[in-house]
PDB file of N, CA and C in Angstrom:
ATOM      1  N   UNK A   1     -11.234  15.466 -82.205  1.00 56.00           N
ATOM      2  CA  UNK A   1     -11.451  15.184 -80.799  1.00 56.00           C
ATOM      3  C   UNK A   1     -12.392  13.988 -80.676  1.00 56.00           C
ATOM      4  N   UNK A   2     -12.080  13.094 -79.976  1.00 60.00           N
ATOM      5  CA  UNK A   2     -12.576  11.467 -79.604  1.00 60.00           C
ATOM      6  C   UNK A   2     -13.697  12.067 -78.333  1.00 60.00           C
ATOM      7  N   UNK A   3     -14.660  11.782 -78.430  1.00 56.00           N
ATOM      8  CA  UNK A   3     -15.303  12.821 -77.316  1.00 56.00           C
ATOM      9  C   UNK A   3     -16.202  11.174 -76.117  1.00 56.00           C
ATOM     10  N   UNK A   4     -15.674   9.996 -76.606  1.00 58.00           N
ATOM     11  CA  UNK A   4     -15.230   8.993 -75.730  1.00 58.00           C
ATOM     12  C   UNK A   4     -14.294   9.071 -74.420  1.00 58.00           C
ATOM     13  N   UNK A   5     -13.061   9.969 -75.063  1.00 62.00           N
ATOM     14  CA  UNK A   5     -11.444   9.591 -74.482  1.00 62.00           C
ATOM     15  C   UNK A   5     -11.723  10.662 -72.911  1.00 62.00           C
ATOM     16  N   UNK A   6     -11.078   9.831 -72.575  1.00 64.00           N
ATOM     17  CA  UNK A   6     -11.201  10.544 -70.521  1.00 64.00           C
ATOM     18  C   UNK A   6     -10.477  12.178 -70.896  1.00 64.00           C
ATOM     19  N   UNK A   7     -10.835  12.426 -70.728  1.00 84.00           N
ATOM     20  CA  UNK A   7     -10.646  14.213 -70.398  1.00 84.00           C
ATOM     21  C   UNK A   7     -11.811  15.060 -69.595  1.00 84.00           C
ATOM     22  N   UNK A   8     -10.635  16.596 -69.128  1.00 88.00           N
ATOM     23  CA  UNK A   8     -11.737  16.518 -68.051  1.00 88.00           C
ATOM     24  C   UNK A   8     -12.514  18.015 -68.727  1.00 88.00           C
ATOM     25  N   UNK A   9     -13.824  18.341 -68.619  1.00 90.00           N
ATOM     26  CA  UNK A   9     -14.768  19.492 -68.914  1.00 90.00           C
ATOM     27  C   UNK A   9     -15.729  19.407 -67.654  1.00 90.00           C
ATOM     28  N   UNK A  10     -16.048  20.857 -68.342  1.00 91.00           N
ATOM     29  CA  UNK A  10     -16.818  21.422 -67.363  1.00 91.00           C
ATOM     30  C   UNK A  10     -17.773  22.320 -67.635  1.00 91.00           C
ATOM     31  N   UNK A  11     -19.087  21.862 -67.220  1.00 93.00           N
ATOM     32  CA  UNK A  11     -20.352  22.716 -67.544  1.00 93.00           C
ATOM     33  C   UNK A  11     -20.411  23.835 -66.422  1.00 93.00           C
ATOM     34  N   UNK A  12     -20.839  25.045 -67.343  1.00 92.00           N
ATOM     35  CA  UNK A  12     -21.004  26.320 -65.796  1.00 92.00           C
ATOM     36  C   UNK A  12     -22.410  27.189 -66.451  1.00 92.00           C
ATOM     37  N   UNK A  13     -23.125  27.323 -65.286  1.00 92.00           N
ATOM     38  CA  UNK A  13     -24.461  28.260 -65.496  1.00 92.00           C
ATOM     39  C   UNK A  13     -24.005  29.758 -65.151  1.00 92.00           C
ATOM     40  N   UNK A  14     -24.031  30.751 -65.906  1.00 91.00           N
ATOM     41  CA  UNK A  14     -23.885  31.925 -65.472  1.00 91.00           C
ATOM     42  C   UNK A  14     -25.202  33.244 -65.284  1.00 91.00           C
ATOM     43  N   UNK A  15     -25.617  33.981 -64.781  1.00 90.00           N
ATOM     44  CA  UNK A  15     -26.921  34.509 -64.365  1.00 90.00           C
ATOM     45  C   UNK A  15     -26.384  35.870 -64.419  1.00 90.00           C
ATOM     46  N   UNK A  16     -26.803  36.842 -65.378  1.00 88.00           N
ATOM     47  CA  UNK A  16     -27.107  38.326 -65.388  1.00 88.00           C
ATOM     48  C   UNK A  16     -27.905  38.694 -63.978  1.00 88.00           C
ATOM     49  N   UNK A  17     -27.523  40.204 -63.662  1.00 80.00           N
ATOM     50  CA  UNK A  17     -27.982  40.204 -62.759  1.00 80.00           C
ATOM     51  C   UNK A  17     -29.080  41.518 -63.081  1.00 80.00           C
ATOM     52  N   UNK A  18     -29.738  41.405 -64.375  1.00 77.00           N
ATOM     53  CA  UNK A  18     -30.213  42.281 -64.953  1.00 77.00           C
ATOM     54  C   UNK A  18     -31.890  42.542 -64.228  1.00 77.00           C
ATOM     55  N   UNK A  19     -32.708  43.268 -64.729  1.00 74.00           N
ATOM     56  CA  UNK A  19     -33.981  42.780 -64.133  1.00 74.00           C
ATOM     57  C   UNK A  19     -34.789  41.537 -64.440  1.00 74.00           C
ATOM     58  N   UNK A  20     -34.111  41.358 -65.774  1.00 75.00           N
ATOM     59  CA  UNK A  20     -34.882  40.196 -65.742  1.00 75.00           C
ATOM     60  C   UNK A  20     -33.440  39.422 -65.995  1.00 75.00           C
ATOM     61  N   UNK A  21     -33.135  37.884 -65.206  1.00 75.00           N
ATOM     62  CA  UNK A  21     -31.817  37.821 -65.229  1.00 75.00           C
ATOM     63  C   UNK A  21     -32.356  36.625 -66.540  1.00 75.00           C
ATOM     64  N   UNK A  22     -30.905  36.543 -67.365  1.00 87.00           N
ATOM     65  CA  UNK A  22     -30.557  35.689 -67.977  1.00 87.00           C
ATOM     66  C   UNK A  22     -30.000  34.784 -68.000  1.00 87.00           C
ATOM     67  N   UNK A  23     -29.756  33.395 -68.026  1.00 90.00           N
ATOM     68  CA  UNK A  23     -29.111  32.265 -68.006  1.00 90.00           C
ATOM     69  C   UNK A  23     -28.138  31.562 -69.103  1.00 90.00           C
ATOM     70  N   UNK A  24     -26.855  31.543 -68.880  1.00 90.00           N
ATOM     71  CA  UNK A  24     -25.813  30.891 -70.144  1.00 90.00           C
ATOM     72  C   UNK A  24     -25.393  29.995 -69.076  1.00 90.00           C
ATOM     73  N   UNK A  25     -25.242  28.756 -70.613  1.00 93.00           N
ATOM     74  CA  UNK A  25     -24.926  27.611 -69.810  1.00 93.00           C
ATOM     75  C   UNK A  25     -23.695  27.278 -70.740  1.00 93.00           C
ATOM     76  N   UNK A  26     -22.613  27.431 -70.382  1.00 92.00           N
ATOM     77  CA  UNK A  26     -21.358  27.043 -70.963  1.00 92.00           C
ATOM     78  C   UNK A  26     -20.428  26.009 -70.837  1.00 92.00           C
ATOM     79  N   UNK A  27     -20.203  25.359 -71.899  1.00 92.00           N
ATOM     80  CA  UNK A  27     -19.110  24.235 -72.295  1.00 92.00           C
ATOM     81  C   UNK A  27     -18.024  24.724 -72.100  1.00 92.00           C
ATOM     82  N   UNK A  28     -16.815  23.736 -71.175  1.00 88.00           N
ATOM     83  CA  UNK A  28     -15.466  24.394 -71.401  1.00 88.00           C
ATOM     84  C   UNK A  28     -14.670  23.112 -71.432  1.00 88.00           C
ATOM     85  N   UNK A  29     -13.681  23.075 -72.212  1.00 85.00           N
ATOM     86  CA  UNK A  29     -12.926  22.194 -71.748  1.00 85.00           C
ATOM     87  C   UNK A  29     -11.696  22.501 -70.767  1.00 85.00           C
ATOM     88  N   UNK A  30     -10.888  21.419 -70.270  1.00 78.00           N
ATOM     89  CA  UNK A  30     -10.561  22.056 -68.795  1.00 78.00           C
ATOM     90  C   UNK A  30      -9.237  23.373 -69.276  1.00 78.00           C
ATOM     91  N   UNK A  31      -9.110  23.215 -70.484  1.00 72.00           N
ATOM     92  CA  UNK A  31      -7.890  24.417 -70.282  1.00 72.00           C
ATOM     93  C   UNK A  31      -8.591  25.842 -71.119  1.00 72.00           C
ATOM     94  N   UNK A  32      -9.636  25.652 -71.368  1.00 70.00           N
ATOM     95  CA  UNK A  32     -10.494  26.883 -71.847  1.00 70.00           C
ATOM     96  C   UNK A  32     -11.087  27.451 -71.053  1.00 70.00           C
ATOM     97  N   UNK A  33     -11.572  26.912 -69.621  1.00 63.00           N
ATOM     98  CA  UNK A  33     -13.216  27.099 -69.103  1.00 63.00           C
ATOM     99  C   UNK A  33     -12.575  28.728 -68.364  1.00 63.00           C
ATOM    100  N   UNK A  34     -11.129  29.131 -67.797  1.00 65.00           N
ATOM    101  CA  UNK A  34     -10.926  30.479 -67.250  1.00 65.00           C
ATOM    102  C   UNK A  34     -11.786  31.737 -68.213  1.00 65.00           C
ATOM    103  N   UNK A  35     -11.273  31.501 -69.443  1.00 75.00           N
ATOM    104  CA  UNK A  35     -11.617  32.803 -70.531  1.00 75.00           C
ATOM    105  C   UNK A  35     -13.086  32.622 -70.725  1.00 75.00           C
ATOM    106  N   UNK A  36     -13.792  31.762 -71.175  1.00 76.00           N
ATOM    107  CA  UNK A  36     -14.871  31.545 -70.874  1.00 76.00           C
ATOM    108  C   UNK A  36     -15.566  32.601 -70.180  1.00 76.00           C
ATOM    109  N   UNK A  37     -15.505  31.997 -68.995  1.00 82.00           N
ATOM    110  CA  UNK A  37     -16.096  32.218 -67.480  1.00 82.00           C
ATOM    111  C   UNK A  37     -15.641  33.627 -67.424  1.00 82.00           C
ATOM    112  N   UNK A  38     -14.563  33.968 -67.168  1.00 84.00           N
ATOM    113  CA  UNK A  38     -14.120  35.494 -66.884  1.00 84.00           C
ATOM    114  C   UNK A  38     -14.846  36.487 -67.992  1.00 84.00           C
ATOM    115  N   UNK A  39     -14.843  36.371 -69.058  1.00 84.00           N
ATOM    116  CA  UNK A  39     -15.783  36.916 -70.043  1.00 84.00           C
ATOM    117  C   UNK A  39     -17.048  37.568 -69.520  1.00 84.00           C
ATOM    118  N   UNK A  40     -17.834  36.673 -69.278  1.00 84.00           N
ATOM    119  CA  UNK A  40     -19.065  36.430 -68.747  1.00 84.00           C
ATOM    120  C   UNK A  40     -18.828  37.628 -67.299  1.00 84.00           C
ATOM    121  N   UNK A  41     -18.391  37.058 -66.499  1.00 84.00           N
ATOM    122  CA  UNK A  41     -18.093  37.875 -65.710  1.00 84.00           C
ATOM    123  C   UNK A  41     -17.744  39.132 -65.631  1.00 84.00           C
ATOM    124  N   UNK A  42     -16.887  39.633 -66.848  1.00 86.00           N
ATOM    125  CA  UNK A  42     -16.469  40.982 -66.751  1.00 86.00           C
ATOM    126  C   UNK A  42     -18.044  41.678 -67.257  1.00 86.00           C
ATOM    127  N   UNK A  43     -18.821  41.250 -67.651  1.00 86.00           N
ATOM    128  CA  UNK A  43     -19.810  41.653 -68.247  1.00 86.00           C
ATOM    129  C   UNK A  43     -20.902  41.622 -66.895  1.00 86.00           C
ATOM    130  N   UNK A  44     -20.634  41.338 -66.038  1.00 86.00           N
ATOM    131  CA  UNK A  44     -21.953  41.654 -65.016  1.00 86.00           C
ATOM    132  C   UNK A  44     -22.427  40.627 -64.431  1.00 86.00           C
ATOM    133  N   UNK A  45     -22.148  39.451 -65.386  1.00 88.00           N
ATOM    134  CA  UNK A  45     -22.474  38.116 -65.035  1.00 88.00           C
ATOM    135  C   UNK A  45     -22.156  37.210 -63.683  1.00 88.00           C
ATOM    136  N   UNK A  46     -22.875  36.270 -63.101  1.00 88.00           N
ATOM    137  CA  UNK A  46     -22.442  35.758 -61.603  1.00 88.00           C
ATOM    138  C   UNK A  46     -22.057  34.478 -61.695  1.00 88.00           C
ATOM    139  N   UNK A  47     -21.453  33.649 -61.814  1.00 88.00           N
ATOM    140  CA  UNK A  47     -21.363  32.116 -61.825  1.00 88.00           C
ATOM    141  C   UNK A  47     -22.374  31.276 -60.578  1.00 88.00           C
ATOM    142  N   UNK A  48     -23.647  30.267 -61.523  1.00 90.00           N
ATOM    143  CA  UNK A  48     -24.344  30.031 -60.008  1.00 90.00           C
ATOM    144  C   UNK A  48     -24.125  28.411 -60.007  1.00 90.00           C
ATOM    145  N   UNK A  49     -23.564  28.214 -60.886  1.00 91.00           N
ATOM    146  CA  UNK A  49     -22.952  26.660 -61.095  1.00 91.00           C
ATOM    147  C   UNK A  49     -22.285  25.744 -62.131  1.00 91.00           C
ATOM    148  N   UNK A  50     -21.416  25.138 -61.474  1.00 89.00           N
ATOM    149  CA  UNK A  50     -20.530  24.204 -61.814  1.00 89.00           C
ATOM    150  C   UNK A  50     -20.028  22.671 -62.059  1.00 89.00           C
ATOM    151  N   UNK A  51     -19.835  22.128 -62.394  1.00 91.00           N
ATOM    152  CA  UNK A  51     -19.864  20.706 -62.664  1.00 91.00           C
ATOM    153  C   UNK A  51     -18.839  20.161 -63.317  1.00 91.00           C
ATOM    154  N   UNK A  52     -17.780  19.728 -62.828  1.00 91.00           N
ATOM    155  CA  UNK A  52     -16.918  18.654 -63.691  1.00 91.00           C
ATOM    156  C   UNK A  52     -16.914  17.336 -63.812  1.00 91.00           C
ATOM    157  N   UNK A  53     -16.782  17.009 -65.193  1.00 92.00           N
ATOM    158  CA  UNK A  53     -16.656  15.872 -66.279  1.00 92.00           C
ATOM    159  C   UNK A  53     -15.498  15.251 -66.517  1.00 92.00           C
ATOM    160  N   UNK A  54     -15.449  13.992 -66.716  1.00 91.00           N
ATOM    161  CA  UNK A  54     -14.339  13.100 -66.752  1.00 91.00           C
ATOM    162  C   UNK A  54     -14.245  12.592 -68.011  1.00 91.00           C
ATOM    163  N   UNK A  55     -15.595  13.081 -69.157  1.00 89.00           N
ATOM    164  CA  UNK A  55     -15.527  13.247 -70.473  1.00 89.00           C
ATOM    165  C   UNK A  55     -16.554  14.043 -71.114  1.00 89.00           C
ATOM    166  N   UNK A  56     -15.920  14.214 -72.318  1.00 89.00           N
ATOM    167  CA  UNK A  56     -16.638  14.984 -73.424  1.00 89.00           C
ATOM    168  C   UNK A  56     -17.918  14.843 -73.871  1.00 89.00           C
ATOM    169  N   UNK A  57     -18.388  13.810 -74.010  1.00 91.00           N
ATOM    170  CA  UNK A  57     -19.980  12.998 -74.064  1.00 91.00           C
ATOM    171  C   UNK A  57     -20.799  13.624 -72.741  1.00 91.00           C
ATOM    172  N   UNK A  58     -19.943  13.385 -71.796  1.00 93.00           N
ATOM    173  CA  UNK A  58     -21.209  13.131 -70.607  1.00 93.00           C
ATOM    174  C   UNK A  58     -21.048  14.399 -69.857  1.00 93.00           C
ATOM    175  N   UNK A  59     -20.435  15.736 -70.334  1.00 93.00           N
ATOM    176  CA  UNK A  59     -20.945  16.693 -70.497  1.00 93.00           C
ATOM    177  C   UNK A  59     -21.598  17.400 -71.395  1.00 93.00           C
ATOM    178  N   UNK A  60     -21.192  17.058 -72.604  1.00 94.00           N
ATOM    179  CA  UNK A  60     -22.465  17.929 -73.766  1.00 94.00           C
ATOM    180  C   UNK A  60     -23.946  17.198 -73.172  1.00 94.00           C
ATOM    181  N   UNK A  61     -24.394  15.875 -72.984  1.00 95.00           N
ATOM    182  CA  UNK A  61     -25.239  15.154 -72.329  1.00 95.00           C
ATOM    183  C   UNK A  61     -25.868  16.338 -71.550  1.00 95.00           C
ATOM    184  N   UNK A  62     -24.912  16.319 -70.185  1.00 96.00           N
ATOM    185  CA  UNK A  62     -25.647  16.791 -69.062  1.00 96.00           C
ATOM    186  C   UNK A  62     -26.045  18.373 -69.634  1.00 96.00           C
ATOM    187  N   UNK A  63     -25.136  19.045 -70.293  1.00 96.00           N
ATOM    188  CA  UNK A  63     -25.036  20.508 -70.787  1.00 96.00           C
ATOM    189  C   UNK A  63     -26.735  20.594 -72.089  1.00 96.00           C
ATOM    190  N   UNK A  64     -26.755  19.472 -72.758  1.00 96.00           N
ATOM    191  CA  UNK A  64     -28.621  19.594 -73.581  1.00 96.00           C
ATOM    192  C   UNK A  64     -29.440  19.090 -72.583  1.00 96.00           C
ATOM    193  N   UNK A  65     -29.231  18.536 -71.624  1.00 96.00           N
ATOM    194  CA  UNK A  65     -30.383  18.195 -70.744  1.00 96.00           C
ATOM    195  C   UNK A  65     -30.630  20.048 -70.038  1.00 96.00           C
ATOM    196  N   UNK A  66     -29.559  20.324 -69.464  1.00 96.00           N
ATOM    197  CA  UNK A  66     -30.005  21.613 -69.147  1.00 96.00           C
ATOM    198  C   UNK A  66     -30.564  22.631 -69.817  1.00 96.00           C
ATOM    199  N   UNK A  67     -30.208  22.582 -71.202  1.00 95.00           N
ATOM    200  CA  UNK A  67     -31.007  23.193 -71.994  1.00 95.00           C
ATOM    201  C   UNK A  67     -32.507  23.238 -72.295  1.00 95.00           C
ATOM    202  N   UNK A  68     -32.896  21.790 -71.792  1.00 96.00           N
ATOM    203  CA  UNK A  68     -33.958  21.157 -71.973  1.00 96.00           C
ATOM    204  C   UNK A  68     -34.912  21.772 -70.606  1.00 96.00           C
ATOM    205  N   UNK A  69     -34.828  21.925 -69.695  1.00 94.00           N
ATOM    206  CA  UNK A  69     -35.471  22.045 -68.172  1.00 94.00           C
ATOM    207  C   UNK A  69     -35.919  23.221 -68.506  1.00 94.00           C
ATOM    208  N   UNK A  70     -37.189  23.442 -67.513  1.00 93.00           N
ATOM    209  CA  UNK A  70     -37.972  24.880 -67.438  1.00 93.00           C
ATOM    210  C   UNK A  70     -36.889  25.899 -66.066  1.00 93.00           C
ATOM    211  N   UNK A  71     -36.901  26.891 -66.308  1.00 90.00           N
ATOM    212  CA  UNK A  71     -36.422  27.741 -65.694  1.00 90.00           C
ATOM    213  C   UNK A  71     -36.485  27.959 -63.954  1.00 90.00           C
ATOM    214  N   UNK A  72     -37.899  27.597 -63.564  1.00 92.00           N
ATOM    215  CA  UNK A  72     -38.087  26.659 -62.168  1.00 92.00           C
ATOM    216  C   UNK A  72     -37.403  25.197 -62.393  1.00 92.00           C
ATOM    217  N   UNK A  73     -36.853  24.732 -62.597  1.00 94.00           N
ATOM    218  CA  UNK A  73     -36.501  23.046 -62.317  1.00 94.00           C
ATOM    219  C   UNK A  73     -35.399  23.455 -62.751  1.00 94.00           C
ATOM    220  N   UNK A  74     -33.842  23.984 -62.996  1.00 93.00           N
ATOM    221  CA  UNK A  74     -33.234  24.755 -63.580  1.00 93.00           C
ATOM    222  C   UNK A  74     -32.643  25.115 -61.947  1.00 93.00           C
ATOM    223  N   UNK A  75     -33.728  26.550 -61.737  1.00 91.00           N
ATOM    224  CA  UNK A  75     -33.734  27.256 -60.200  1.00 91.00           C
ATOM    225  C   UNK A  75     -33.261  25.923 -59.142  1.00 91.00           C
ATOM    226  N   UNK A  76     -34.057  25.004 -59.299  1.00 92.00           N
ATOM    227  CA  UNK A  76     -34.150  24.474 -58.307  1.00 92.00           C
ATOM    228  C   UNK A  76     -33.301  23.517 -58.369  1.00 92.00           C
ATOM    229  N   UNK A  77     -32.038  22.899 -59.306  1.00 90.00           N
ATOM    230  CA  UNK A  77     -31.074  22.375 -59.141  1.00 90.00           C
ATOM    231  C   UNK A  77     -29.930  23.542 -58.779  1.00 90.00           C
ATOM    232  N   UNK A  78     -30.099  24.141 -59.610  1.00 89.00           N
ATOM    233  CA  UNK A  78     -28.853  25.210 -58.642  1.00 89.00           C
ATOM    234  C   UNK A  78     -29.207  25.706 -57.481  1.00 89.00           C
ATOM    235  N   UNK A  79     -30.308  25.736 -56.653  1.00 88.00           N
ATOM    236  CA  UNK A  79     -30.402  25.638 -55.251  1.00 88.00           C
ATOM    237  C   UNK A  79     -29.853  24.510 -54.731  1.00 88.00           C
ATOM    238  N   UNK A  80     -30.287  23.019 -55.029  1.00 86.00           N
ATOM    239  CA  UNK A  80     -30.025  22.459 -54.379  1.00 86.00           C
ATOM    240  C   UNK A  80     -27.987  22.155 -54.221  1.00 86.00           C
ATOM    241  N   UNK A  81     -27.203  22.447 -55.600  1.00 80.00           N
ATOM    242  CA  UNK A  81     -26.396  21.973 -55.948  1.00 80.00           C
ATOM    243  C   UNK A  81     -25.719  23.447 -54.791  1.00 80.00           C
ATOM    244  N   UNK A  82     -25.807  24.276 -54.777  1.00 74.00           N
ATOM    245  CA  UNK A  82     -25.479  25.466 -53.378  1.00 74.00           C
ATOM    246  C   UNK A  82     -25.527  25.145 -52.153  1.00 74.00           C
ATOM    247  N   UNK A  83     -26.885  24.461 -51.921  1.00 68.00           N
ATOM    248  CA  UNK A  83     -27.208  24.057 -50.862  1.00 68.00           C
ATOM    249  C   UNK A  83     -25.957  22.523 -50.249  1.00 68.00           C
ATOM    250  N   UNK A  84     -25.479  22.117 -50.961  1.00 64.00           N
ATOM    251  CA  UNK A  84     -24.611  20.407 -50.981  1.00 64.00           C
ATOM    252  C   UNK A  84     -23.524  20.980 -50.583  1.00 64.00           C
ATOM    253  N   UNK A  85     -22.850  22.427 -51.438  1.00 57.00           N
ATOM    254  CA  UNK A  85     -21.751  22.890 -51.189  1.00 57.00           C
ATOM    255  C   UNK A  85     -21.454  23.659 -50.243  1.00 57.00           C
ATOM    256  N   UNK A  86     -22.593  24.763 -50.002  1.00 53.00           N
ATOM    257  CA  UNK A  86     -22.503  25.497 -49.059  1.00 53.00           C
ATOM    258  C   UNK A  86     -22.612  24.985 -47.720  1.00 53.00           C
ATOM    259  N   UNK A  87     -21.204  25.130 -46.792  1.00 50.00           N
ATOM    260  CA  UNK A  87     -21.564  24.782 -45.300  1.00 50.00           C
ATOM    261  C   UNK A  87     -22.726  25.225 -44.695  1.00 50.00           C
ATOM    262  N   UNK A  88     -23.307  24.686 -43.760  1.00 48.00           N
ATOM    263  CA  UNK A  88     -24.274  25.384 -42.963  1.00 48.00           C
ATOM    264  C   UNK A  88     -23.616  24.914 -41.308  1.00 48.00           C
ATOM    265  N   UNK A  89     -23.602  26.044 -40.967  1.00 46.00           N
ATOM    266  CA  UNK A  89     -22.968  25.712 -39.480  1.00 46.00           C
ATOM    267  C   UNK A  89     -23.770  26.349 -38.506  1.00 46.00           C
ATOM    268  N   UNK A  90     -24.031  25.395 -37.444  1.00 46.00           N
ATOM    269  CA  UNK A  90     -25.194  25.412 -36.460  1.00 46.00           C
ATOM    270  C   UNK A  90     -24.814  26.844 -35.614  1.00 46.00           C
ATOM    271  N   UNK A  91     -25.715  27.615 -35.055  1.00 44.00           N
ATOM    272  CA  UNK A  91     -24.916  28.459 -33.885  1.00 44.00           C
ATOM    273  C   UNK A  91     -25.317  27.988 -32.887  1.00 44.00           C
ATOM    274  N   UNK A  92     -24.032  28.291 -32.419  1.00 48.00           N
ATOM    275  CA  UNK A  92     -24.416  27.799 -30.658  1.00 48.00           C
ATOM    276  C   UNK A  92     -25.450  28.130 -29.874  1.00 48.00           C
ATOM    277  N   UNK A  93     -26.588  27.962 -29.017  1.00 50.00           N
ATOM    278  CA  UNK A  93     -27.810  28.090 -28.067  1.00 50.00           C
ATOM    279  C   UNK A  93     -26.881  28.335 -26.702  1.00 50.00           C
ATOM    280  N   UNK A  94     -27.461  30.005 -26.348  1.00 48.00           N
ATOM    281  CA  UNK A  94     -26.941  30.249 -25.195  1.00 48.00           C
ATOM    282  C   UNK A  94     -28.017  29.875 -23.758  1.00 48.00           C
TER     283      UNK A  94
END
C-alpha cells in the first residue's frame, strides 16, 4: 500500500460508557471502517467522532496527533467538532 496514493480513510473516536469512560481511536480504511466501528459498538461503545481522509498519510498523521493530546483538549475537539455538525435551531419567541 502507497500510503501517498488518493484513497479515502477514516479516523473514528469511540467512548465506553463505563464509569470511567474509555477512548479508542480507530483507523479504517473506507471499505473496513463498518466492522471496525460496529465491533466497538456491539460492545457498549458510542461513536463521538469522525473524520474523512482523502489519504493514507494524512490520516495516520491526524490519527498520532490524537494520540498525542491530553484527554481535556481531546474533550474539547469532539465538542467542538458536534457542535459544527449539530444543527442548532432557534425557537421561536412568543
Amino acid at each position: 500500500m502507497d500510503i501517498f496514493t488518493q484513497d479515502i480513510c477514516w479516523i473514528y473516536i469511540t467512548e465506553s460508557k463505563d464509569y470511567r469512560p474509555r477512548r479508542h481511536i480507530i483507523f479504517c480504511p473506507d471499505g473496513e471502517q463498518s466492522s471496525s466501528v460496529e465491533q466497538r459498538m456491539l460492545q457498549g461503545e458510542r461513536l463521538v467522532y469522525s473524520r474523512r481522509f482523502d489519504n493514507t498519510f494524512d490520516a495516520l498523521a491526524h490519527k498520532l496527533m490524537l494520540e498525542r493530546l491530553s484527554y481535556a483538549t481531546l474533550s474539547g475537539l469532539i465538542c467542538k467538532q458536534t457542535a459544527r455538525i449539530t444543527p442548532t435551531y432557534n425557537k421561536p419567541t412568543i
